[in-house]
CSV table of C-alpha atoms in Angstrom, one decimal:
chain,number,residue,atom,x,y,z
A,1,MET,CA,-43.1,-5.6,-108.7
A,2,SER,CA,-44.1,-2.0,-108.9
A,3,ARG,CA,-44.9,-0.1,-111.5
A,4,GLU,CA,-42.3,1.6,-111.8
A,5,LEU,CA,-39.9,-1.1,-112.2
A,6,PHE,CA,-42.4,-2.3,-115.0
A,7,TRP,CA,-42.1,0.5,-116.4
A,8,LEU,CA,-38.4,1.0,-116.3
A,9,SER,CA,-38.3,-2.6,-117.3
A,10,LEU,CA,-40.2,-2.0,-120.4
A,11,THR,CA,-37.8,1.3,-121.3
A,12,LEU,CA,-35.7,-1.1,-120.8
A,13,ALA,CA,-36.5,-3.2,-123.9
A,14,ALA,CA,-37.3,-0.7,-126.0
A,15,THR,CA,-34.2,1.8,-125.4
A,16,ALA,CA,-32.0,-2.4,-126.0
A,17,LEU,CA,-33.8,-2.0,-129.5
A,18,PHE,CA,-33.8,1.1,-131.4
A,19,TRP,CA,-30.4,0.8,-132.7
A,20,PHE,CA,-31.7,-2.9,-134.8
A,21,PRO,CA,-33.8,-0.6,-138.0
A,22,TYR,CA,-30.8,2.0,-138.0
A,23,VAL,CA,-27.8,-0.2,-137.9
A,24,LEU,CA,-30.8,-3.3,-140.4
A,25,ASN,CA,-30.4,-0.1,-142.6
A,26,ARG,CA,-26.6,0.2,-142.2
A,27,ILE,CA,-26.5,-3.8,-144.4
A,28,VAL,CA,-28.8,-3.2,-146.3
A,29,VAL,CA,-27.1,0.3,-147.6
A,30,ARG,CA,-23.1,-0.9,-146.8
A,31,GLY,CA,-23.6,-4.1,-146.9
A,32,LEU,CA,-22.7,-6.8,-144.4
A,33,LEU,CA,-19.2,-7.2,-144.2
A,34,GLY,CA,-19.1,-2.3,-144.7
A,35,THR,CA,-21.9,-3.1,-141.8
A,36,LEU,CA,-19.2,-5.0,-139.5
A,37,ALA,CA,-15.9,-3.0,-141.0
A,38,ASN,CA,-14.7,0.1,-138.7
A,39,PRO,CA,-15.9,3.8,-139.5
A,40,SER,CA,-14.4,5.4,-142.0
A,41,PRO,CA,-15.1,8.7,-144.0
A,42,ASN,CA,-15.8,7.3,-147.4
A,43,ASP,CA,-18.7,5.3,-146.1
A,44,VAL,CA,-22.0,4.9,-147.6
A,45,PRO,CA,-24.6,7.2,-145.5
A,46,LEU,CA,-27.4,6.0,-144.1
A,47,ALA,CA,-31.0,6.5,-145.0
A,48,PRO,CA,-32.2,10.7,-143.8
A,49,TRP,CA,-34.7,8.2,-141.3
A,50,ALA,CA,-32.3,5.5,-140.0
A,51,GLU,CA,-29.9,8.6,-139.1
A,52,ARG,CA,-32.7,10.5,-137.2
A,53,ALA,CA,-32.5,7.2,-135.6
A,54,ARG,CA,-29.3,6.5,-134.7
A,55,CYS,CA,-30.1,9.9,-132.6
A,56,ALA,CA,-33.1,8.9,-131.7
A,57,HIS,CA,-31.2,5.9,-130.0
A,58,THR,CA,-28.1,7.7,-128.6
A,59,ASN,CA,-30.8,10.6,-126.7
A,60,ALA,CA,-32.8,7.6,-125.5
A,61,VAL,CA,-29.9,6.0,-123.8
A,62,GLU,CA,-28.6,9.3,-122.2
A,63,ASN,CA,-32.0,10.0,-120.7
A,64,LEU,CA,-31.7,6.3,-119.7
A,65,VAL,CA,-28.7,7.4,-118.2
A,66,LEU,CA,-31.1,9.7,-115.0
A,67,PHE,CA,-34.5,8.2,-115.7
A,68,ALA,CA,-32.8,4.8,-114.6
A,69,PRO,CA,-31.2,5.6,-111.7
A,70,ALA,CA,-33.9,7.8,-110.0
A,71,ILE,CA,-37.2,5.0,-110.7
A,72,ILE,CA,-34.4,2.3,-109.3
A,73,ALA,CA,-33.8,4.6,-105.9
A,74,VAL,CA,-37.5,5.5,-106.1
A,75,HIS,CA,-37.8,1.7,-105.1
A,76,VAL,CA,-35.1,0.8,-103.0
A,77,LEU,CA,-36.0,2.7,-100.5
A,78,ASN,CA,-39.9,2.0,-101.0
A,79,ILE,CA,-41.7,6.1,-101.2
A,80,GLY,CA,-43.9,4.8,-104.5
A,81,ASN,CA,-46.3,6.5,-105.4
A,82,SER,CA,-48.8,7.4,-107.5
A,83,THR,CA,-46.8,10.5,-108.9
A,84,THR,CA,-44.3,8.0,-109.1
A,85,ALA,CA,-46.2,5.5,-111.2
A,86,PHE,CA,-47.7,8.0,-113.5
A,87,ALA,CA,-43.9,9.9,-114.8
A,88,SER,CA,-42.7,7.0,-114.9
A,89,GLU,CA,-45.5,5.2,-117.7
A,90,LEU,CA,-45.0,9.0,-118.5
A,91,TYR,CA,-41.7,9.0,-119.5
A,92,PHE,CA,-41.7,5.1,-120.9
A,93,ILE,CA,-44.6,6.4,-123.9
A,94,SER,CA,-42.8,9.9,-124.6
A,95,ARG,CA,-39.6,8.1,-124.5
A,96,THR,CA,-40.8,5.3,-127.7
A,97,ALA,CA,-43.2,8.8,-129.1
A,98,HIS,CA,-39.6,10.5,-129.1
A,99,TYR,CA,-38.4,7.9,-131.1
A,100,VAL,CA,-41.0,7.3,-133.8
A,101,VAL,CA,-41.1,11.1,-134.2
A,102,TYR,CA,-37.4,11.4,-134.7
A,103,THR,CA,-36.9,8.9,-137.0
A,104,LEU,CA,-39.7,10.0,-138.8
A,105,GLY,CA,-39.2,13.6,-138.7
A,106,ILE,CA,-41.5,15.1,-137.0
A,107,VAL,CA,-39.4,18.1,-135.5
A,108,ALA,CA,-41.8,20.3,-133.2
A,109,LEU,CA,-44.2,16.2,-132.3
A,110,ARG,CA,-40.1,15.2,-131.2
A,111,THR,CA,-39.8,18.1,-128.4
A,112,LEU,CA,-43.1,17.8,-127.6
A,113,ALA,CA,-42.8,13.9,-125.9
A,114,PHE,CA,-39.1,15.2,-125.2
A,115,PHE,CA,-40.3,17.2,-122.6
A,116,CYS,CA,-42.9,15.5,-121.4
A,117,GLY,CA,-40.2,12.9,-121.1
A,118,TRP,CA,-37.9,15.6,-119.0
A,119,VAL,CA,-41.2,15.9,-116.0
A,120,GLY,CA,-41.9,12.2,-115.9
A,121,THR,CA,-38.0,12.5,-114.8
A,122,ALA,CA,-37.9,15.5,-113.0
A,123,LEU,CA,-41.7,13.9,-110.7
A,124,ILE,CA,-39.6,11.6,-109.8
A,125,LEU,CA,-36.3,13.0,-108.7
A,126,TYR,CA,-38.7,16.0,-106.9
A,127,ARG,CA,-40.3,12.6,-105.2
A,128,LEU,CA,-36.9,11.2,-104.3
A,129,LEU,CA,-36.0,15.1,-102.7
A,130,GLU,CA,-39.1,15.1,-100.6
A,131,ALA,CA,-38.1,12.1,-99.0
A,132,VAL,CA,-35.0,13.2,-98.2
A,133,PRO,CA,-34.9,14.0,-94.4
A,134,VAL,CA,-33.1,18.0,-93.6
């Protein structure tokens, strides 16, 4: 397995688990039946940290839509190099940090982590564009 696919796999696994803490809070706050019910304007709000975790998870999914196909394209085209390996690791670390600091409510670090993840994606996209024959 390439390093890019390794980091993509870890990113997928982390993103698949990011929902878990805020759903646990929903169970604690609304009860199991309230969690399973349709959303209602009368729902008891989640704890602020849980709402931030929900937003961080949504943001992770939105960014994964760009990152995952780019990594797969690098793999299929066999154009991985040290930069794409670094960029995929940077993306994973940045997105994990983004989730943690977003959930904790640390605004400045959240923005920095988001930007570092964006840089990881941008480096991979640059490699894809660089490899396209003109």
